[in-house]
């Protein structure tokens, strides 16, 4: 996906583990892992708000856009 | 990953009927779907037994001597003797076995669908394939019945059975189409479920 989540970098800068962030934000580690590995399709504003609050950063610090061809929408329903 | 539990968001309005319907749980353990699943389990076992017995009869029919055997067929114009040929017996038993076997396949898919309903996960991705299988089997079974009746009427026992017209296929065709449309609805549901799972 053209949108890259830079949660790893911010976590290293804040010296915070994924488990600790999950506890603070109220999101499961599994879901944060999906976000971190770039598998997530969408992020709720409420989640983004909680992440920015706990990591003391801006949404732009967490997300980056990498120009490239648009990804075809994978219908992985089956 | 834990799936979000489905909850009915509809509020009961003034009508007593809709209040009753709102109080009846359709999904999850102890719901209507779990009762239906038990009924489907029982029907599946019975159908499996019947199909097994028919299959044994079909195998046995190959070795049964059929000399001087007649069956009496009664119709509107009165009774009539018909020689029971091996061809007729094998065709009849084979057709009935295939009919019950087809419905057993349908019940098998239905049971699996209802298993997902009882755990509150109706839009499981596999349900799309199961519904398509049901539609396909239903089409084959009903089409097969129509063809078999036509074959019996034309060749095996002419004059005993009236060949079915195209109009008889109307209801099965509608049923099959509805099942295929439902499969598409479930495909969309499964897609939304996947989207929801990957929304953090």
Coordinates of N, CA and C in Angstrom, one line a residue, chain B:
Chain B
X1 N -7.8 -14.3 16.0 CA -8.4 -13.0 16.3 C -9.8 -13.1 16.8
X2 N -10.2 -12.3 17.8 CA -11.5 -12.4 18.2 C -12.4 -11.6 17.3
X3 N -13.5 -12.2 17.0 CA -14.5 -11.5 16.1 C -15.4 -10.7 16.9
X4 N -15.8 -9.6 16.3 CA -16.8 -8.8 17.0 C -18.2 -9.5 17.0
X5 N -18.8 -9.5 18.2 CA -20.1 -10.2 18.3 C -21.2 -9.3 17.6
X6 N -22.0 -10.0 16.8 CA -23.1 -9.3 16.1 C -24.2 -9.1 17.0
X7 N -24.7 -7.9 17.0 CA -25.8 -7.5 17.9 C -26.9 -6.9 17.1
X8 N -28.1 -7.2 17.4 CA -29.2 -6.6 16.6 C -29.3 -5.1 17.1
X9 N -29.3 -4.2 16.1 CA -29.4 -2.8 16.5 C -30.9 -2.3 16.4
X10 N -31.8 -3.2 15.9 CA -33.1 -2.8 15.7 C -33.8 -2.7 17.1
X11 N -34.5 -1.6 17.3 CA -35.2 -1.4 18.5 C -36.7 -1.9 18.3
X12 N -37.2 -2.6 19.3 CA -38.5 -3.0 19.2 C -39.5 -1.9 19.1
X13 N -40.4 -1.9 18.2 CA -41.4 -0.8 18.1 C -42.7 -1.3 18.8
X14 N -43.7 -0.5 18.5 CA -45.0 -0.8 19.2 C -45.7 -2.1 18.9
X15 N -45.5 -2.6 17.7 CA -46.3 -3.8 17.3 C -45.9 -5.0 18.1
X16 N -46.8 -5.8 18.7 CA -46.4 -6.9 19.5 C -45.7 -8.0 18.7
X17 N -46.0 -8.1 17.4 CA -45.3 -9.1 16.6 C -43.8 -8.8 16.5
X18 N -43.5 -7.5 16.2 CA -42.1 -7.2 16.0 C -41.4 -7.2 17.3
X19 N -42.1 -6.9 18.4 CA -41.5 -7.0 19.8 C -41.1 -8.4 20.1
X20 N -42.0 -9.3 19.7 CA -41.7 -10.8 19.9 C -40.5 -11.2 19.0
X21 N -40.5 -10.7 17.8 CA -39.4 -11.1 16.8 C -38.1 -10.5 17.3
X22 N -38.1 -9.3 17.9 CA -36.9 -8.7 18.4 C -36.4 -9.4 19.6
X23 N -37.3 -10.1 20.4 CA -36.8 -10.8 21.5 C -36.2 -12.2 21.2
X24 N -36.6 -12.7 20.0 CA -36.0 -14.0 19.6 C -34.6 -13.8 19.0
X25 N -33.7 -14.5 19.5 CA -32.3 -14.4 19.0 C -32.2 -15.3 17.8
X26 N -31.6 -14.8 16.8 CA -31.5 -15.6 15.5 C -30.1 -16.2 15.4
X27 N -29.1 -15.5 16.1 CA -27.7 -16.0 16.0 C -27.1 -16.3 17.3
X28 N -26.1 -17.1 17.3 CA -25.4 -17.4 18.6 C -25.9 -18.6 19.3
X29 N -25.2 -19.0 20.4 CA -25.6 -20.2 21.1 C -26.9 -20.1 21.7
X30 N -27.7 -21.1 21.7 CA -29.1 -21.1 22.3 C -30.1 -20.3 21.5
X31 N -29.8 -20.0 20.3 CA -30.7 -19.2 19.4 C -31.5 -20.1 18.5
X32 N -32.3 -19.5 17.7 CA -33.1 -20.2 16.7 C -32.2 -21.0 15.8
X33 N -31.1 -20.4 15.4 CA -30.2 -21.1 14.4 C -29.6 -22.4 15.1
X34 N -29.4 -22.4 16.4 CA -28.8 -23.6 17.0 C -29.9 -24.7 17.1
X35 N -31.2 -24.3 17.3 CA -32.2 -25.3 17.2 C -32.3 -25.9 15.8
X36 N -32.3 -25.0 14.8 CA -32.4 -25.4 13.4 C -31.2 -26.3 13.1
X37 N -30.0 -26.0 13.7 CA -28.8 -26.8 13.4 C -29.0 -28.3 13.9
X38 N -29.6 -28.4 15.1 CA -29.9 -29.7 15.6 C -30.9 -30.5 14.7
X39 N -31.9 -29.8 14.2 CA -32.9 -30.4 13.2 C -32.1 -30.8 12.0
X40 N -31.2 -30.0 11.5 CA -30.5 -30.3 10.3 C -29.6 -31.5 10.5
X41 N -29.0 -31.6 11.7 CA -28.1 -32.7 12.0 C -28.9 -34.0 12.0
X42 N -30.1 -34.0 12.6 CA -31.0 -35.2 12.6 C -31.3 -35.6 11.2
X43 N -31.8 -34.6 10.4 CA -32.2 -34.8 9.0 C -31.0 -35.4 8.2
X44 N -29.8 -34.8 8.4 CA -28.6 -35.3 7.7 C -28.3 -36.7 8.0
X45 N -28.4 -37.1 9.3 CA -28.1 -38.5 9.6 C -29.1 -39.4 9.0
X46 N -30.4 -39.0 9.0 CA -31.5 -39.9 8.4 C -31.2 -40.0 6.9
X47 N -30.9 -38.9 6.3 CA -30.7 -38.9 4.8 C -29.5 -39.8 4.5
X48 N -28.5 -39.7 5.3 CA -27.3 -40.5 5.1 C -27.6 -42.0 5.2
X49 N -28.4 -42.3 6.2 CA -28.9 -43.7 6.3 C -29.7 -44.2 5.1
X50 N -30.6 -43.4 4.7 CA -31.5 -43.7 3.6 C -30.6 -43.9 2.3
X51 N -29.7 -42.9 2.1 CA -28.8 -43.0 0.9 C -28.0 -44.2 0.9
X52 N -27.5 -44.6 2.1 CA -26.6 -45.8 2.3 C -27.4 -47.0 1.9
X53 N -28.6 -47.1 2.4 CA -29.5 -48.3 2.2 C -29.8 -48.4 0.7
X54 N -30.1 -47.2 0.1 CA -30.4 -47.2 -1.4 C -29.2 -47.6 -2.2
X55 N -28.0 -47.2 -1.7 CA -26.8 -47.6 -2.5 C -26.6 -49.1 -2.4
X56 N -26.9 -49.7 -1.2 CA -26.7 -51.1 -1.1 C -27.7 -51.8 -2.0
X57 N -29.0 -51.3 -2.0 CA -30.0 -51.9 -2.9 C -29.6 -51.8 -4.3
X58 N -29.0 -50.6 -4.7 CA -28.6 -50.4 -6.1 C -27.5 -51.5 -6.5
X59 N -26.6 -51.7 -5.5 CA -25.6 -52.7 -5.8 C -26.2 -54.1 -5.9
X60 N -27.1 -54.4 -5.0 CA -27.8 -55.7 -4.9 C -28.7 -55.9 -6.2
X61 N -29.2 -54.8 -6.7 CA -30.1 -54.9 -7.9 C -29.4 -55.5 -9.1
X62 N -28.1 -55.3 -9.2 CA -27.3 -55.8 -10.3 C -27.4 -57.3 -10.3
X63 N -27.5 -57.9 -9.1 CA -27.4 -59.4 -9.1 C -28.8 -60.1 -8.9
X64 N -29.8 -59.3 -8.7 CA -31.2 -59.9 -8.5 C -31.7 -60.4 -9.8
X65 N -32.2 -61.7 -9.9 CA -32.8 -62.1 -11.1 C -34.2 -61.5 -11.3
X66 N -34.5 -61.0 -12.4 CA -35.7 -60.2 -12.6 C -36.7 -60.9 -13.6
X67 N -36.6 -62.2 -13.8 CA -37.4 -62.9 -14.7 C -38.9 -62.9 -14.2
X68 N -39.8 -62.7 -15.1 CA -41.2 -62.8 -14.8 C -41.7 -61.8 -13.7
X69 N -41.1 -60.7 -13.6 CA -41.5 -59.7 -12.6 C -42.3 -58.6 -13.2
X70 N -43.4 -58.3 -12.7 CA -44.2 -57.2 -13.2 C -44.6 -56.3 -12.1
X71 N -44.7 -55.1 -12.4 CA -45.2 -54.1 -11.4 C -46.6 -53.6 -12.0
X72 N -47.5 -53.3 -11.0 CA -48.7 -52.7 -11.4 C -48.7 -51.2 -11.2
X73 N -48.9 -50.5 -12.3 CA -48.9 -49.1 -12.2 C -50.4 -48.6 -12.3
X74 N -50.8 -47.9 -11.3 CA -52.2 -47.4 -11.4 C -52.2 -45.9 -11.7
X75 N -53.1 -45.6 -12.6 CA -53.2 -44.2 -13.0 C -54.7 -43.8 -13.1
X76 N -54.9 -42.7 -13.7 CA -56.3 -42.2 -13.8 C -57.2 -43.2 -14.6
X77 N -56.5 -43.8 -15.6 CA -57.3 -44.7 -16.5 C -57.3 -46.1 -16.0
X78 N -56.9 -46.4 -14.7 CA -56.9 -47.7 -14.2 C -55.6 -48.3 -14.1
X79 N -55.5 -49.6 -13.5 CA -54.2 -50.2 -13.3 C -53.7 -50.8 -14.6
X80 N -52.4 -51.1 -14.6 CA -51.7 -51.6 -15.8 C -50.5 -52.3 -15.4
X81 N -50.3 -53.4 -16.1 CA -49.1 -54.2 -15.8 C -47.9 -53.7 -16.6
X82 N -46.8 -53.7 -15.9 CA -45.6 -53.2 -16.6 C -44.4 -54.1 -16.3
X83 N -43.7 -54.7 -17.2 CA -42.6 -55.5 -16.9 C -41.4 -54.8 -16.2
X84 N -41.0 -55.3 -15.1 CA -39.9 -54.7 -14.3 C -38.6 -55.1 -14.9
X85 N -38.0 -54.4 -15.8 CA -36.8 -54.8 -16.4 C -35.6 -54.3 -15.5
X86 N -34.5 -55.0 -15.7 CA -33.3 -54.6 -14.9 C -32.9 -53.1 -15.2
X87 N -33.1 -52.7 -16.4 CA -32.8 -51.3 -16.8 C -33.7 -50.3 -16.0
X88 N -35.0 -50.7 -15.9 CA -35.9 -49.8 -15.2 C -35.6 -49.8 -13.7
X89 N -35.3 -50.9 -13.1 CA -35.0 -51.0 -11.7 C -33.7 -50.2 -11.4
X90 N -32.6 -50.5 -12.2 CA -31.4 -49.8 -12.0 C -31.5 -48.3 -12.1
X91 N -32.3 -47.9 -13.2 CA -32.4 -46.5 -13.4 C -33.2 -45.9 -12.2
X92 N -34.3 -46.5 -11.8 CA -35.1 -46.0 -10.7 C -34.3 -45.9 -9.5
X93 N -33.6 -47.0 -9.1 CA -32.8 -46.9 -7.8 C -31.7 -45.9 -7.9
X94 N -31.1 -45.9 -9.1 CA -30.0 -44.9 -9.3 C -30.4 -43.5 -9.2
X95 N -31.6 -43.2 -9.8 CA -32.1 -41.9 -9.7 C -32.5 -41.5 -8.3
X96 N -33.2 -42.4 -7.6 CA -33.6 -42.1 -6.2 C -32.4 -41.9 -5.3
X97 N -31.3 -42.8 -5.5 CA -30.1 -42.7 -4.7 C -29.4 -41.3 -5.0
X98 N -29.3 -40.9 -6.3 CA -28.7 -39.7 -6.6 C -29.5 -38.5 -6.0
X99 N -30.9 -38.6 -6.0 CA -31.7 -37.6 -5.5 C -31.5 -37.4 -4.0
X100 N -31.5 -38.5 -3.2 CA -31.2 -38.4 -1.8 C -29.8 -38.0 -1.5
X101 N -28.8 -38.5 -2.3 CA -27.4 -38.1 -2.2 C -27.2 -36.6 -2.4
X102 N -28.0 -36.1 -3.4 CA -27.9 -34.6 -3.7 C -28.4 -33.8 -2.5
X103 N -29.5 -34.2 -1.9 CA -30.1 -33.5 -0.8 C -29.2 -33.7 0.4
X104 N -28.5 -34.8 0.5 CA -27.5 -35.0 1.6 C -26.4 -34.0 1.5
X105 N -25.9 -33.7 0.3 CA -24.9 -32.7 0.0 C -25.4 -31.3 0.4
X106 N -26.6 -31.1 0.1 CA -27.2 -29.7 0.4 C -27.2 -29.6 1.9
X107 N -27.7 -30.6 2.6 CA -27.8 -30.6 4.1 C -26.4 -30.5 4.7
X108 N -25.5 -31.1 4.1 CA -24.1 -31.0 4.7 C -23.6 -29.6 4.6
X109 N -23.8 -28.9 3.5 CA -23.4 -27.5 3.4 C -24.2 -26.6 4.4
X110 N -25.6 -26.9 4.4 CA -26.4 -26.1 5.3 C -26.0 -26.3 6.8
X111 N -25.6 -27.5 7.2 CA -25.2 -27.7 8.6 C -23.9 -26.9 8.9
X112 N -23.0 -26.9 7.9 CA -21.8 -26.1 8.1 C -22.1 -24.6 8.2
X113 N -23.1 -24.1 7.4 CA -23.4 -22.7 7.4 C -24.1 -22.4 8.8
X114 N -24.9 -23.3 9.3 CA -25.6 -23.1 10.5 C -24.6 -23.2 11.7
X115 N -23.5 -24.0 11.5 CA -22.5 -24.0 12.6 C -21.9 -22.6 12.8
X116 N -21.7 -21.9 11.6 CA -21.1 -20.6 11.8 C -22.1 -19.6 12.4
X117 N -23.4 -19.9 12.1 CA -24.5 -19.0 12.6 C -24.6 -19.2 14.2
X118 N -24.4 -20.4 14.6 CA -24.5 -20.6 16.0 C -23.4 -20.0 16.8
X119 N -22.2 -19.8 16.2 CA -21.1 -19.1 16.9 C -21.2 -17.6 16.6
X120 N -22.2 -17.1 15.9 CA -22.4 -15.7 15.7 C -21.5 -15.1 14.6
X121 N -21.1 -15.9 13.7 CA -20.3 -15.4 12.6 C -20.9 -15.8 11.2
X122 N -22.0 -15.1 10.9 CA -22.7 -15.6 9.6 C -21.9 -15.3 8.4
X123 N -21.0 -14.2 8.4 CA -20.3 -13.9 7.2 C -18.9 -14.5 7.1
X124 N -18.9 -15.7 7.5 CA -17.6 -16.5 7.4 C -17.3 -16.7 5.9
X125 N -16.1 -16.4 5.4 CA -15.8 -16.5 4.0 C -16.2 -17.8 3.3
X126 N -16.2 -18.9 4.1 CA -16.5 -20.2 3.5 C -18.0 -20.4 3.2
X127 N -18.8 -19.5 3.9 CA -20.3 -19.7 3.6 C -20.6 -19.3 2.2
X128 N -19.8 -18.5 1.6 CA -20.1 -18.1 0.2 C -20.0 -19.3 -0.7
X129 N -18.9 -20.0 -0.5 CA -18.7 -21.3 -1.3 C -19.7 -22.3 -1.0
X130 N -20.1 -22.4 0.3 CA -21.1 -23.4 0.6 C -22.5 -23.0 0.0
X131 N -22.8 -21.8 0.0 CA -24.1 -21.4 -0.6 C -24.1 -21.7 -2.1
X132 N -23.0 -21.4 -2.8 CA -22.9 -21.7 -4.2 C -23.0 -23.2 -4.5
X133 N -22.4 -24.0 -3.6 CA -22.5 -25.4 -3.7 C -23.9 -25.9 -3.6
X134 N -24.6 -25.2 -2.6 CA -26.1 -25.6 -2.4 C -26.8 -25.2 -3.7
X135 N -26.6 -24.1 -4.3 CA -27.3 -23.7 -5.5 C -27.0 -24.6 -6.6
X136 N -25.7 -25.0 -6.8 CA -25.3 -25.9 -7.9 C -26.0 -27.2 -7.7
X137 N -25.9 -27.8 -6.5 CA -26.5 -29.1 -6.2 C -28.0 -29.1 -6.4
X138 N -28.6 -28.0 -6.0 CA -30.1 -27.9 -6.2 C -30.4 -27.9 -7.6
X139 N -29.6 -27.1 -8.4 CA -29.8 -27.1 -9.9 C -29.7 -28.4 -10.5
X140 N -28.6 -29.2 -10.1 CA -28.4 -30.5 -10.7 C -29.5 -31.5 -10.3
X141 N -29.9 -31.4 -9.0 CA -30.9 -32.4 -8.5 C -32.2 -32.1 -9.2
X142 N -32.7 -30.8 -9.2 CA -34.0 -30.6 -9.7 C -34.0 -30.7 -11.3
X143 N -32.9 -30.4 -11.9 CA -32.7 -30.6 -13.4 C -32.7 -32.1 -13.7
X144 N -32.0 -32.8 -12.8 CA -31.9 -34.3 -13.0 C -33.3 -34.9 -12.8
X145 N -34.0 -34.5 -11.8 CA -35.4 -35.0 -11.6 C -36.2 -34.8 -12.9
X146 N -36.1 -33.6 -13.4 CA -36.9 -33.2 -14.6 C -36.5 -34.1 -15.8
X147 N -35.2 -34.2 -16.0 CA -34.8 -35.1 -17.1 C -35.1 -36.5 -16.9
X148 N -35.0 -37.0 -15.6 CA -35.3 -38.4 -15.4 C -36.8 -38.7 -15.6
X149 N -37.6 -37.8 -15.2 CA -39.1 -38.0 -15.4 C -39.4 -38.0 -16.9
X150 N -38.7 -37.1 -17.6 CA -38.9 -37.1 -19.1 C -38.4 -38.4 -19.7
X151 N -37.3 -38.9 -19.2 CA -36.8 -40.1 -19.8 C -37.7 -41.3 -19.5
X152 N -38.2 -41.4 -18.2 CA -39.1 -42.5 -17.9 C -40.4 -42.4 -18.7
X153 N -40.9 -41.2 -18.9 CA -42.1 -41.0 -19.6 C -41.9 -41.3 -21.1
X154 N -40.8 -41.0 -21.6 CA -40.6 -41.2 -23.1 C -40.1 -42.6 -23.4
X155 N -39.2 -43.2 -22.6 CA -38.5 -44.4 -23.0 C -38.9 -45.6 -22.1
X156 N -38.6 -45.5 -20.8 CA -38.7 -46.6 -19.9 C -40.1 -47.1 -19.7
X157 N -41.0 -46.2 -19.4 CA -42.4 -46.6 -19.2 C -43.4 -45.6 -19.9
X158 N -43.4 -45.7 -21.2 CA -44.2 -44.8 -22.0 C -45.7 -45.0 -21.6
X159 N -46.4 -43.9 -21.5 CA -47.8 -43.9 -21.2 C -48.2 -44.0 -19.7
X160 N -47.2 -44.3 -18.9 CA -47.4 -44.4 -17.4 C -47.3 -43.0 -16.8
X161 N -46.3 -42.3 -17.2 CA -46.1 -41.0 -16.6 C -46.1 -39.9 -17.7
X162 N -46.7 -38.8 -17.4 CA -46.8 -37.7 -18.3 C -45.4 -36.9 -18.3
X163 N -44.8 -36.6 -19.4 CA -43.6 -35.8 -19.4 C -43.8 -34.4 -18.8
X164 N -42.9 -33.9 -18.0 CA -43.1 -32.6 -17.4 C -42.8 -31.5 -18.4
X165 N -43.5 -30.4 -18.3 CA -43.3 -29.3 -19.2 C -42.2 -28.4 -18.6
X166 N -41.9 -27.4 -19.4 CA -40.9 -26.4 -19.0 C -41.4 -25.6 -17.8
X167 N -42.7 -25.4 -17.7 CA -43.3 -24.6 -16.6 C -43.0 -25.2 -15.2
X168 N -42.8 -26.5 -15.2 CA -42.5 -27.2 -13.9 C -41.1 -26.8 -13.4
X169 N -40.3 -26.3 -14.3 CA -38.9 -25.9 -13.9 C -38.8 -24.5 -13.3
X170 N -40.0 -23.8 -13.4 CA -40.0 -22.4 -13.0 C -39.6 -22.2 -11.5
X171 N -40.3 -22.9 -10.7 CA -40.0 -22.8 -9.2 C -38.5 -23.2 -8.9
X172 N -38.0 -24.3 -9.4 CA -36.6 -24.7 -9.1 C -35.7 -23.6 -9.6
X173 N -35.9 -23.1 -10.8 CA -35.0 -22.1 -11.3 C -35.0 -20.9 -10.4
X174 N -36.1 -20.4 -10.0 CA -36.2 -19.3 -9.1 C -35.5 -19.6 -7.8
X175 N -35.7 -20.8 -7.3 CA -35.0 -21.1 -6.0 C -33.5 -21.1 -6.2
X176 N -33.0 -21.7 -7.3 CA -31.6 -21.7 -7.5 C -31.0 -20.3 -7.6
X177 N -31.7 -19.5 -8.4 CA -31.3 -18.1 -8.6 C -31.2 -17.3 -7.3
X178 N -32.2 -17.6 -6.4 CA -32.3 -16.9 -5.1 C -31.1 -17.3 -4.3
X179 N -30.7 -18.6 -4.3 CA -29.6 -19.1 -3.6 C -28.3 -18.5 -4.1
X180 N -28.2 -18.3 -5.4 CA -27.0 -17.7 -5.9 C -26.9 -16.2 -5.6
X181 N -28.0 -15.5 -5.6 CA -28.1 -14.1 -5.2 C -27.7 -14.0 -3.7
X182 N -28.2 -14.9 -2.9 CA -27.8 -14.9 -1.4 C -26.3 -15.2 -1.3
X183 N -25.8 -16.0 -2.1 CA -24.3 -16.3 -2.0 C -23.6 -15.0 -2.3
X184 N -24.1 -14.2 -3.2 CA -23.4 -12.9 -3.5 C -23.6 -11.9 -2.4
X185 N -24.7 -11.9 -1.7 CA -25.0 -11.1 -0.5 C -24.0 -11.5 0.6
X186 N -23.8 -12.8 0.7 CA -22.8 -13.3 1.7 C -21.4 -12.9 1.4
X187 N -21.1 -12.9 0.1 CA -19.8 -12.5 -0.4 C -19.5 -11.1 0.0
X188 N -20.5 -10.2 -0.2 CA -20.3 -8.8 0.2 C -20.2 -8.7 1.7
X189 N -21.0 -9.5 2.4 CA -20.9 -9.5 3.9 C -19.5 -9.9 4.3
X190 N -19.0 -11.0 3.7 CA -17.7 -11.5 4.0 C -16.6 -10.4 3.7
X191 N -16.8 -9.7 2.6 CA -15.8 -8.6 2.3 C -15.8 -7.5 3.3
X192 N -17.0 -7.1 3.8 CA -17.2 -6.1 4.8 C -16.6 -6.6 6.1
X193 N -16.8 -7.8 6.4 CA -16.3 -8.4 7.6 C -14.7 -8.3 7.6
X194 N -14.2 -8.7 6.5 CA -12.7 -8.6 6.3 C -12.2 -7.2 6.5
X195 N -12.9 -6.3 5.9 CA -12.6 -4.9 6.0 C -12.6 -4.4 7.4
X196 N -13.6 -4.8 8.1 CA -13.8 -4.5 9.5 C -12.7 -5.0 10.4
X197 N -12.3 -6.3 10.0 CA -11.2 -6.9 10.8 C -9.9 -6.2 10.6
X198 N -9.7 -5.6 9.5 CA -8.4 -4.9 9.2 C -8.5 -3.4 9.4
X199 N -9.6 -3.0 10.1 CA -9.7 -1.6 10.5 C -9.4 -1.5 11.9
X200 N -8.3 -0.7 12.2 CA -7.8 -0.7 13.6 C -8.3 0.6 14.3

